[in-house]
Amino acid sequence: MPTRDEAIALLHEHTKTDQLRKHGLAVEAAMRAYARKYDADEETWGMVGILHDFDYEAHPDEHPYVGASILREQGWPEEIVEGVLAHAPFTGVARDTPLKKTIFAVDELTGFITACALVYGKSLSNVTPERVRKKLKDKSFARGVVREDIRTSFEEYDGDPDEHV
């Protein structure tokens, strides 16, 4: 099994901007929290979070397919490859496991919450579910975030959407 350090090295090899690297780490943190909640393998889930966008900068039009190919060529476990593919709804990979549902659920939401934190005093502690819901209604805020994916993740989430936020 590859290590977190190897996942970080792969992220840094293919991703040059701090913003996308930080996004990978934010998604990792969310994935690890959910792995603990579901009593799942925290390392596997965390690495899916780190790697889900590692090919995006170099191959935006072929993302995440190029990343999946790289992972397979390097012998990464198929569970990680499938998780990376599952975060993007257009791949057609079914969200049929908790890991696949979770990577989809946290990807757009972590980016949105980060944007909210920048508005609310640059601290995550200032970002409440109420503030997130309010900002979700503002179409001019964080335009790059796919709100439909966030809404779908709320519908698919097994629990309270406020807890998810």
XYZ file of C-alpha atoms in Angstrom, residues 2-103:
102
model
C 1.397 3.400 -0.929
C 1.894 5.916 1.853
C 0.562 9.400 2.494
C 4.054 10.739 1.766
C 3.928 9.107 -1.667
C 0.507 10.660 -2.296
C 1.832 14.086 -1.290
C 4.869 13.615 -3.559
C 2.597 12.732 -6.485
C 0.402 15.758 -5.757
C 3.455 18.044 -5.709
C 4.904 16.485 -8.851
C 1.775 17.219 -10.884
C 0.321 20.258 -9.068
C 2.278 23.486 -8.884
C -0.219 25.980 -7.438
C -0.589 26.320 -3.697
C -4.337 26.777 -4.057
C -4.905 23.346 -5.616
C -2.422 21.697 -3.249
C -4.262 23.218 -0.271
C -7.559 22.035 -1.726
C -6.202 18.477 -1.843
C -5.176 18.735 1.808
C -8.564 20.181 2.795
C -10.338 17.318 1.053
C -7.935 14.895 2.744
C -8.899 16.289 6.166
C -12.604 15.918 5.408
C -12.109 12.392 4.053
C -10.177 11.357 7.163
C -12.939 12.728 9.403
C -15.532 10.721 7.501
C -13.338 7.606 7.562
C -13.333 7.830 11.361
C -17.100 8.322 11.366
C -17.633 5.253 9.167
C -14.871 3.220 10.868
C -13.103 2.931 7.510
C -9.430 2.949 6.523
C -8.361 6.522 7.233
C -5.165 6.243 5.168
C -6.969 5.083 2.029
C -9.677 7.707 2.365
C -7.120 10.429 3.061
C -5.071 9.530 -0.002
C -8.179 9.700 -2.199
C -8.670 13.232 -0.880
C -5.070 14.206 -1.595
C -5.059 12.728 -5.093
C -8.534 13.446 -6.447
C -7.395 16.537 -8.423
C -3.654 15.906 -8.791
C -3.869 15.762 -12.607
C -6.161 18.778 -13.029
C -3.551 21.487 -13.708
C -1.712 19.570 -16.401
C -4.757 17.886 -17.949
C -7.917 19.896 -17.216
C -9.775 18.507 -20.235
C -8.857 14.904 -19.442
C -9.197 15.086 -15.664
C -9.527 12.730 -13.759
C -8.888 10.091 -16.422
C -5.183 10.922 -16.794
C -4.774 10.785 -13.025
C -6.469 7.391 -12.881
C -4.131 6.103 -15.608
C -1.067 7.380 -13.753
C -2.234 5.754 -10.529
C -2.880 2.426 -12.274
C 0.502 2.540 -14.039
C 2.179 3.084 -10.671
C 0.283 0.217 -9.039
C -1.977 2.184 -6.701
C -4.876 0.177 -5.238
C -7.997 0.151 -7.384
C -10.056 1.440 -4.450
C -8.042 4.677 -4.580
C -8.264 4.886 -8.382
C -12.041 4.363 -8.285
C -12.362 6.962 -5.529
C -10.479 9.507 -7.627
C -12.756 8.790 -10.586
C -15.923 8.898 -8.459
C -15.414 12.496 -7.350
C -16.322 13.674 -10.860
C -19.930 12.847 -11.758
C -19.264 12.928 -15.523
C -17.036 9.831 -15.305
C -20.084 7.637 -14.776
C -18.417 5.815 -11.889
C -21.206 4.810 -9.527
C -21.104 6.268 -6.040
C -21.849 2.833 -4.631
C -19.563 2.800 -1.592
C -19.248 5.163 1.368
C -15.805 6.256 0.109
C -17.141 7.151 -3.353
C -20.143 8.980 -1.933
C -17.955 10.891 0.480
C -15.314 12.084 -1.997
